[in-house]
Amino acid sequence: AQSVAQPEDQVNVAEGNPLTVKCTYSVSGNPYLFWYVQYPNRGLQFLLKYITGDNLVKGSYGFEAEFNKSQTSFHLKKPSALVSDSALYFCAVSRPGNTGKLIFGQGTTLQVKP
Amino acid sequence: DAGVIQSPRHEVTEMGQEVTLRCKPISGHNSLFWYRQTMMRGLELLIYFNNNVPIDDSGMPEDRFSAKMPNASFSTLKIQPSEPRDSAVYFCASSTPGTSTDTQYFGPGTRLTVL
């Protein structure tokens, strides 16, 4: 069975510092991995995805994520956090032949303080 | 290009009433997904359609919930009768052409409150 874990309910960072939001996954076969962000009272917005190729994926708003197959991880990173990055972040996984069904993690709240 | 459109944005109803949530996917997308988000359970997939056909409804909580997609540009999620525990934010998402690699685009959600 597929599953996604986001081990931290909340991550706190100071503005200007690097941030990392962690995600680990469990899936048979090759995973397709996604990050979404949700601002208050809004729908989820796509940030980036890993399908194949380069393990470092660059996405919207300066975010990037690194796929690590041996550690089954797909952590979201940003070199310099902004207060406006404060939001709820979701990691999700699907796999080939699954007709697009995504399994989401429970979400991590990112709080960036000035 | 308009994104996924959901209506209403907010719905307040009383227990026992019928509730209908509506979704218009992005034009050209042929997969549509209904999710429910609560504090307790997070984001749950309820049902998804591919080419207007329900593919997996294993997430539908019980028979009170039903979903239809009569054509490529419209879907409904109905709860009858509604209960207070159905209070949640319901999201619709669409993608194309519905394979594992494709990005799902979410609507703004419908916040349902059942009193």
PDB file of C-alpha atoms in Angstrom:
ATOM      1  CA  ALA A   1       0.000   0.000   0.000  1.00  0.00           C
ATOM      2  CA  GLN A   2       1.087   3.533  -0.677  1.00  0.00           C
ATOM      3  CA  SER A   3       1.655   5.976   2.146  1.00  0.00           C
ATOM      4  CA  VAL A   4       3.217   9.342   2.787  1.00  0.00           C
ATOM      5  CA  ALA A   5       4.529  10.637   6.096  1.00  0.00           C
ATOM      6  CA  GLN A   6       5.272  14.203   7.060  1.00  0.00           C
ATOM      7  CA  PRO A   7       6.913  13.765  10.461  1.00  0.00           C
ATOM      8  CA  GLU A   8       6.558  17.373  11.587  1.00  0.00           C
ATOM      9  CA  ASP A   9       3.195  18.972  12.267  1.00  0.00           C
ATOM     10  CA  GLN A  10       4.845  22.396  12.319  1.00  0.00           C
ATOM     11  CA  VAL A  11       8.137  23.917  11.243  1.00  0.00           C
ATOM     12  CA  ASN A  12       9.254  27.303  12.535  1.00  0.00           C
ATOM     13  CA  VAL A  13      11.983  29.303  10.835  1.00  0.00           C
ATOM     14  CA  ALA A  14      13.160  32.880  10.879  1.00  0.00           C
ATOM     15  CA  GLU A  15      12.824  34.981   7.757  1.00  0.00           C
ATOM     16  CA  GLY A  16      15.936  34.746   5.635  1.00  0.00           C
ATOM     17  CA  ASN A  17      16.955  31.354   6.997  1.00  0.00           C
ATOM     18  CA  PRO A  18      16.824  28.176   4.942  1.00  0.00           C
ATOM     19  CA  LEU A  19      13.810  25.951   5.419  1.00  0.00           C
ATOM     20  CA  THR A  20      13.190  22.235   5.069  1.00  0.00           C
ATOM     21  CA  VAL A  21       9.855  20.448   5.214  1.00  0.00           C
ATOM     22  CA  LYS A  22      10.280  16.707   5.426  1.00  0.00           C
ATOM     23  CA  CYS A  23       8.450  13.965   3.554  1.00  0.00           C
ATOM     24  CA  THR A  24       8.997  10.218   3.385  1.00  0.00           C
ATOM     25  CA  TYR A  25       7.027   7.789   1.306  1.00  0.00           C
ATOM     26  CA  SER A  26       6.274   4.125   0.900  1.00  0.00           C
ATOM     27  CA  VAL A  27       5.225   2.825  -2.496  1.00  0.00           C
ATOM     28  CA  SER A  28       5.910  -0.236  -4.600  1.00  0.00           C
ATOM     29  CA  GLY A  29       7.687   0.568  -7.815  1.00  0.00           C
ATOM     30  CA  ASN A  30       8.811   3.974  -8.947  1.00  0.00           C
ATOM     31  CA  PRO A  31       7.092   6.830  -7.161  1.00  0.00           C
ATOM     32  CA  TYR A  32       5.782  10.056  -8.577  1.00  0.00           C
ATOM     33  CA  LEU A  33       6.100  12.710  -5.882  1.00  0.00           C
ATOM     34  CA  PHE A  34       4.392  16.065  -5.495  1.00  0.00           C
ATOM     35  CA  TRP A  35       4.385  19.075  -3.214  1.00  0.00           C
ATOM     36  CA  TYR A  36       1.383  21.337  -2.783  1.00  0.00           C
ATOM     37  CA  VAL A  37       0.873  24.453  -0.669  1.00  0.00           C
ATOM     38  CA  GLN A  38      -2.357  25.648   0.910  1.00  0.00           C
ATOM     39  CA  TYR A  39      -2.832  29.214   2.087  1.00  0.00           C
ATOM     40  CA  PRO A  40      -5.633  29.974   4.579  1.00  0.00           C
ATOM     41  CA  ASN A  41      -9.107  29.568   3.101  1.00  0.00           C
ATOM     42  CA  ARG A  42      -7.700  28.606  -0.281  1.00  0.00           C
ATOM     43  CA  GLY A  43      -7.379  25.460  -2.349  1.00  0.00           C
ATOM     44  CA  LEU A  44      -4.154  23.549  -2.784  1.00  0.00           C
ATOM     45  CA  GLN A  45      -1.631  25.007  -5.209  1.00  0.00           C
ATOM     46  CA  PHE A  46       0.901  22.866  -7.055  1.00  0.00           C
ATOM     47  CA  LEU A  47       4.549  23.640  -6.247  1.00  0.00           C
ATOM     48  CA  LEU A  48       6.620  20.948  -7.928  1.00  0.00           C
ATOM     49  CA  LYS A  49       6.830  17.279  -8.815  1.00  0.00           C
ATOM     50  CA  TYR A  50       9.360  14.538  -9.369  1.00  0.00           C
ATOM     51  CA  ILE A  51       8.702  12.022 -12.092  1.00  0.00           C
ATOM     52  CA  THR A  52      12.121  10.880 -13.265  1.00  0.00           C
ATOM     53  CA  GLY A  53      15.583  12.215 -14.010  1.00  0.00           C
ATOM     54  CA  ASP A  54      17.472  14.763 -11.928  1.00  0.00           C
ATOM     55  CA  ASN A  55      16.921  14.178  -8.232  1.00  0.00           C
ATOM     56  CA  LEU A  56      16.772  17.912  -7.549  1.00  0.00           C
ATOM     57  CA  VAL A  57      13.521  19.418  -8.721  1.00  0.00           C
ATOM     58  CA  LYS A  58      12.914  23.152  -8.893  1.00  0.00           C
ATOM     59  CA  GLY A  59       9.447  24.581  -8.548  1.00  0.00           C
ATOM     60  CA  SER A  60       7.419  27.707  -7.977  1.00  0.00           C
ATOM     61  CA  TYR A  61       8.301  30.581  -5.621  1.00  0.00           C
ATOM     62  CA  GLY A  62      11.933  29.485  -5.237  1.00  0.00           C
ATOM     63  CA  PHE A  63      11.126  26.088  -3.748  1.00  0.00           C
ATOM     64  CA  GLU A  64      13.004  22.932  -4.611  1.00  0.00           C
ATOM     65  CA  ALA A  65      12.871  19.336  -3.485  1.00  0.00           C
ATOM     66  CA  GLU A  66      15.363  16.523  -3.476  1.00  0.00           C
ATOM     67  CA  PHE A  67      14.360  12.978  -4.284  1.00  0.00           C
ATOM     68  CA  ASN A  68      16.388  10.402  -2.344  1.00  0.00           C
ATOM     69  CA  LYS A  69      15.503   6.872  -3.367  1.00  0.00           C
ATOM     70  CA  SER A  70      17.636   5.115  -0.750  1.00  0.00           C
ATOM     71  CA  GLN A  71      16.047   7.099   2.060  1.00  0.00           C
ATOM     72  CA  THR A  72      12.603   7.147   0.383  1.00  0.00           C
ATOM     73  CA  SER A  73      12.420  10.867   1.018  1.00  0.00           C
ATOM     74  CA  PHE A  74      11.350  13.946  -0.889  1.00  0.00           C
ATOM     75  CA  HIS A  75      12.109  16.925   1.328  1.00  0.00           C
ATOM     76  CA  LEU A  76      11.006  20.414   0.328  1.00  0.00           C
ATOM     77  CA  LYS A  77      13.599  23.174   0.654  1.00  0.00           C
ATOM     78  CA  LYS A  78      14.101  26.858   0.137  1.00  0.00           C
ATOM     79  CA  PRO A  79      17.388  28.707   0.654  1.00  0.00           C
ATOM     80  CA  SER A  80      15.851  31.831   2.188  1.00  0.00           C
ATOM     81  CA  ALA A  81      12.409  31.810   3.774  1.00  0.00           C
ATOM     82  CA  LEU A  82       9.899  34.626   3.444  1.00  0.00           C
ATOM     83  CA  VAL A  83       7.111  35.502   5.856  1.00  0.00           C
ATOM     84  CA  SER A  84       4.729  35.013   2.939  1.00  0.00           C
ATOM     85  CA  ASP A  85       5.819  31.348   2.718  1.00  0.00           C
ATOM     86  CA  SER A  86       3.863  30.674   5.903  1.00  0.00           C
ATOM     87  CA  ALA A  87       1.233  28.117   4.914  1.00  0.00           C
ATOM     88  CA  LEU A  88       0.265  24.450   5.069  1.00  0.00           C
ATOM     89  CA  TYR A  89       2.386  22.161   2.902  1.00  0.00           C
ATOM     90  CA  PHE A  90       1.358  18.753   1.607  1.00  0.00           C
ATOM     91  CA  CYS A  91       3.489  16.001   0.134  1.00  0.00           C
ATOM     92  CA  ALA A  92       1.746  13.464  -2.110  1.00  0.00           C
ATOM     93  CA  VAL A  93       2.639  10.291  -3.992  1.00  0.00           C
ATOM     94  CA  SER A  94       1.250   8.322  -6.877  1.00  0.00           C
ATOM     95  CA  ARG A  95       2.633   5.452  -8.904  1.00  0.00           C
ATOM     96  CA  PRO A  96       2.579   4.250 -12.478  1.00  0.00           C
ATOM     97  CA  GLY A  97      -0.702   2.791 -13.579  1.00  0.00           C
ATOM     98  CA  ASN A  98      -2.664   4.336 -10.768  1.00  0.00           C
ATOM     99  CA  THR A  99      -4.665   6.645 -13.034  1.00  0.00           C
ATOM    100  CA  GLY A 100      -3.613   9.767 -11.222  1.00  0.00           C
ATOM    101  CA  LYS A 101      -4.764   8.876  -7.722  1.00  0.00           C
ATOM    102  CA  LEU A 102      -2.700  10.819  -5.191  1.00  0.00           C
ATOM    103  CA  ILE A 103      -2.059   9.836  -1.591  1.00  0.00           C
ATOM    104  CA  PHE A 104      -1.437  12.900   0.581  1.00  0.00           C
ATOM    105  CA  GLY A 105       0.535  13.286   3.778  1.00  0.00           C
ATOM    106  CA  GLN A 106      -1.112  14.902   6.765  1.00  0.00           C
ATOM    107  CA  GLY A 107       0.432  18.282   6.078  1.00  0.00           C
ATOM    108  CA  THR A 108       3.068  20.453   7.749  1.00  0.00           C
ATOM    109  CA  THR A 109       2.405  23.995   8.860  1.00  0.00           C
ATOM    110  CA  LEU A 110       5.303  26.287   8.047  1.00  0.00           C
ATOM    111  CA  GLN A 111       5.586  29.390  10.193  1.00  0.00           C
ATOM    112  CA  VAL A 112       8.136  31.983   9.081  1.00  0.00           C
ATOM    113  CA  LYS A 113       8.743  34.704  11.638  1.00  0.00           C
ATOM    114  CA  PRO A 114      10.105  38.160  10.806  1.00  0.00           C
TER     115      PRO A 114
ATOM    116  CA  ASP B   1      -7.925  30.218 -18.510  1.00  0.00           C
ATOM    117  CA  ALA B   2     -10.288  29.700 -15.596  1.00  0.00           C
ATOM    118  CA  GLY B   3      -9.249  27.220 -12.984  1.00  0.00           C
ATOM    119  CA  VAL B   4     -11.444  24.648 -11.300  1.00  0.00           C
ATOM    120  CA  ILE B   5     -14.704  26.270 -10.252  1.00  0.00           C
ATOM    121  CA  GLN B   6     -16.661  25.146  -7.227  1.00  0.00           C
ATOM    122  CA  SER B   7     -19.988  26.313  -5.901  1.00  0.00           C
ATOM    123  CA  PRO B   8     -21.162  27.282  -3.444  1.00  0.00           C
ATOM    124  CA  ARG B   9     -18.089  28.525  -1.579  1.00  0.00           C
ATOM    125  CA  HIS B  10     -19.884  28.258   1.742  1.00  0.00           C
ATOM    126  CA  GLU B  11     -22.900  26.189   2.709  1.00  0.00           C
ATOM    127  CA  VAL B  12     -24.645  26.135   6.051  1.00  0.00           C
ATOM    128  CA  THR B  13     -27.456  23.651   6.463  1.00  0.00           C
ATOM    129  CA  GLU B  14     -29.317  21.767   9.110  1.00  0.00           C
ATOM    130  CA  MET B  15     -28.959  18.123   9.904  1.00  0.00           C
ATOM    131  CA  GLY B  16     -31.115  15.964   7.679  1.00  0.00           C
ATOM    132  CA  GLN B  17     -31.116  18.322   4.718  1.00  0.00           C
ATOM    133  CA  GLU B  18     -29.798  17.438   1.300  1.00  0.00           C
ATOM    134  CA  VAL B  19     -26.609  19.179   0.218  1.00  0.00           C
ATOM    135  CA  THR B  20     -25.310  19.401  -3.338  1.00  0.00           C
ATOM    136  CA  LEU B  21     -21.810  20.599  -4.133  1.00  0.00           C
ATOM    137  CA  ARG B  22     -20.852  21.479  -7.676  1.00  0.00           C
ATOM    138  CA  CYS B  23     -17.637  21.435  -9.645  1.00  0.00           C
ATOM    139  CA  LYS B  24     -16.579  22.563 -13.090  1.00  0.00           C
ATOM    140  CA  PRO B  25     -13.167  21.148 -14.051  1.00  0.00           C
ATOM    141  CA  ILE B  26     -10.622  22.894 -16.216  1.00  0.00           C
ATOM    142  CA  SER B  27     -11.593  22.619 -19.853  1.00  0.00           C
ATOM    143  CA  GLY B  28      -9.868  19.682 -21.513  1.00  0.00           C
ATOM    144  CA  HIS B  29      -9.144  17.858 -18.270  1.00  0.00           C
ATOM    145  CA  ASN B  30     -10.669  14.409 -18.260  1.00  0.00           C
ATOM    146  CA  SER B  31     -10.035  13.321 -14.694  1.00  0.00           C
ATOM    147  CA  LEU B  32     -11.901  14.761 -11.745  1.00  0.00           C
ATOM    148  CA  PHE B  33     -11.321  14.176  -8.052  1.00  0.00           C
ATOM    149  CA  TRP B  34     -13.411  14.962  -4.959  1.00  0.00           C
ATOM    150  CA  TYR B  35     -11.593  15.412  -1.634  1.00  0.00           C
ATOM    151  CA  ARG B  36     -12.676  16.177   1.896  1.00  0.00           C
ATOM    152  CA  GLN B  37     -10.480  18.052   4.362  1.00  0.00           C
ATOM    153  CA  THR B  38     -10.978  18.019   8.134  1.00  0.00           C
ATOM    154  CA  MET B  39      -8.700  18.747  11.040  1.00  0.00           C
ATOM    155  CA  MET B  40      -9.043  15.219  12.345  1.00  0.00           C
ATOM    156  CA  ARG B  41      -8.577  13.243   9.143  1.00  0.00           C
ATOM    157  CA  GLY B  42      -6.633  15.609   6.931  1.00  0.00           C
ATOM    158  CA  LEU B  43      -7.166  15.427   3.173  1.00  0.00           C
ATOM    159  CA  GLU B  44      -9.116  12.377   2.006  1.00  0.00           C
ATOM    160  CA  LEU B  45      -9.906  11.300  -1.527  1.00  0.00           C
ATOM    161  CA  LEU B  46     -13.600  10.500  -1.773  1.00  0.00           C
ATOM    162  CA  ILE B  47     -14.034   9.520  -5.410  1.00  0.00           C
ATOM    163  CA  TYR B  48     -12.502  10.134  -8.794  1.00  0.00           C
ATOM    164  CA  PHE B  49     -13.707   9.998 -12.366  1.00  0.00           C
ATOM    165  CA  ASN B  50     -11.898   9.394 -15.607  1.00  0.00           C
ATOM    166  CA  ASN B  51     -13.734  10.356 -18.805  1.00  0.00           C
ATOM    167  CA  ASN B  52     -16.900  10.861 -16.731  1.00  0.00           C
ATOM    168  CA  VAL B  53     -16.773   7.300 -15.378  1.00  0.00           C
ATOM    169  CA  PRO B  54     -16.280   6.685 -11.652  1.00  0.00           C
ATOM    170  CA  ILE B  55     -13.021   4.766 -11.240  1.00  0.00           C
ATOM    171  CA  ASP B  56     -12.609   4.515  -7.481  1.00  0.00           C
ATOM    172  CA  ASP B  57     -15.261   5.416  -4.927  1.00  0.00           C
ATOM    173  CA  SER B  58     -13.703   3.522  -2.032  1.00  0.00           C
ATOM    174  CA  GLY B  59     -13.245   6.760  -0.128  1.00  0.00           C
ATOM    175  CA  MET B  60     -16.931   7.639  -0.080  1.00  0.00           C
ATOM    176  CA  PRO B  61     -17.786   7.406   3.613  1.00  0.00           C
ATOM    177  CA  GLU B  62     -21.240   5.849   3.332  1.00  0.00           C
ATOM    178  CA  ASP B  63     -24.345   5.574   1.241  1.00  0.00           C
ATOM    179  CA  ARG B  64     -25.425   9.066   2.175  1.00  0.00           C
ATOM    180  CA  PHE B  65     -22.747  10.323  -0.200  1.00  0.00           C
ATOM    181  CA  SER B  66     -23.120  10.116  -3.947  1.00  0.00           C
ATOM    182  CA  ALA B  67     -21.286  11.709  -6.868  1.00  0.00           C
ATOM    183  CA  LYS B  68     -22.084  12.102 -10.516  1.00  0.00           C
ATOM    184  CA  MET B  69     -20.362  13.417 -13.602  1.00  0.00           C
ATOM    185  CA  PRO B  70     -22.982  13.713 -16.331  1.00  0.00           C
ATOM    186  CA  ASN B  71     -20.578  15.369 -18.763  1.00  0.00           C
ATOM    187  CA  ALA B  72     -16.977  16.465 -19.058  1.00  0.00           C
ATOM    188  CA  SER B  73     -17.619  19.918 -17.651  1.00  0.00           C
ATOM    189  CA  PHE B  74     -19.709  19.242 -14.568  1.00  0.00           C
ATOM    190  CA  SER B  75     -19.759  17.092 -11.465  1.00  0.00           C
ATOM    191  CA  THR B  76     -21.825  17.013  -8.300  1.00  0.00           C
ATOM    192  CA  LEU B  77     -21.267  15.602  -4.844  1.00  0.00           C
ATOM    193  CA  LYS B  78     -24.480  15.043  -2.924  1.00  0.00           C
ATOM    194  CA  ILE B  79     -25.014  14.306   0.744  1.00  0.00           C
ATOM    195  CA  GLN B  80     -28.462  13.106   1.735  1.00  0.00           C
ATOM    196  CA  PRO B  81     -29.259  13.300   4.582  1.00  0.00           C
ATOM    197  CA  SER B  82     -26.498  15.492   5.941  1.00  0.00           C
ATOM    198  CA  GLU B  83     -25.091  15.087   9.453  1.00  0.00           C
ATOM    199  CA  PRO B  84     -22.955  17.375  11.633  1.00  0.00           C
ATOM    200  CA  ARG B  85     -19.937  15.094  11.154  1.00  0.00           C
ATOM    201  CA  ASP B  86     -20.049  15.895   7.440  1.00  0.00           C
ATOM    202  CA  SER B  87     -18.877  19.426   8.233  1.00  0.00           C
ATOM    203  CA  ALA B  88     -15.638  19.905   6.325  1.00  0.00           C
ATOM    204  CA  VAL B  89     -14.087  21.630   3.347  1.00  0.00           C
ATOM    205  CA  TYR B  90     -14.761  19.761   0.131  1.00  0.00           C
ATOM    206  CA  PHE B  91     -12.333  20.208  -2.749  1.00  0.00           C
ATOM    207  CA  CYS B  92     -12.635  19.305  -6.365  1.00  0.00           C
ATOM    208  CA  ALA B  93      -9.543  18.822  -8.523  1.00  0.00           C
ATOM    209  CA  SER B  94      -8.973  18.006 -12.169  1.00  0.00           C
ATOM    210  CA  SER B  95      -6.090  16.791 -14.293  1.00  0.00           C
ATOM    211  CA  THR B  96      -5.231  15.637 -17.775  1.00  0.00           C
ATOM    212  CA  PRO B  97      -4.946  13.124 -19.224  1.00  0.00           C
ATOM    213  CA  GLY B  98      -5.384  11.390 -15.899  1.00  0.00           C
ATOM    214  CA  THR B  99      -2.193   9.434 -15.648  1.00  0.00           C
ATOM    215  CA  SER B 100       0.008   9.162 -12.590  1.00  0.00           C
ATOM    216  CA  THR B 101       2.400  11.869 -13.724  1.00  0.00           C
ATOM    217  CA  ASP B 102      -0.138  14.582 -14.213  1.00  0.00           C
ATOM    218  CA  THR B 103      -0.669  17.464 -11.883  1.00  0.00           C
ATOM    219  CA  GLN B 104      -3.998  17.873 -10.166  1.00  0.00           C
ATOM    220  CA  TYR B 105      -5.353  21.408 -10.035  1.00  0.00           C
ATOM    221  CA  PHE B 106      -7.593  22.215  -7.122  1.00  0.00           C
ATOM    222  CA  GLY B 107     -10.618  24.419  -6.823  1.00  0.00           C
ATOM    223  CA  PRO B 108     -11.080  26.879  -3.950  1.00  0.00           C
ATOM    224  CA  GLY B 109     -13.245  24.448  -1.992  1.00  0.00           C
ATOM    225  CA  THR B 110     -16.696  24.476  -0.456  1.00  0.00           C
ATOM    226  CA  ARG B 111     -16.856  24.952   3.293  1.00  0.00           C
ATOM    227  CA  LEU B 112     -19.808  22.915   4.539  1.00  0.00           C
ATOM    228  CA  THR B 113     -21.280  23.407   7.987  1.00  0.00           C
ATOM    229  CA  VAL B 114     -24.050  21.079   9.114  1.00  0.00           C
ATOM    230  CA  LEU B 115     -25.815  22.271  12.243  1.00  0.00           C
TER     231      LEU B 115
END
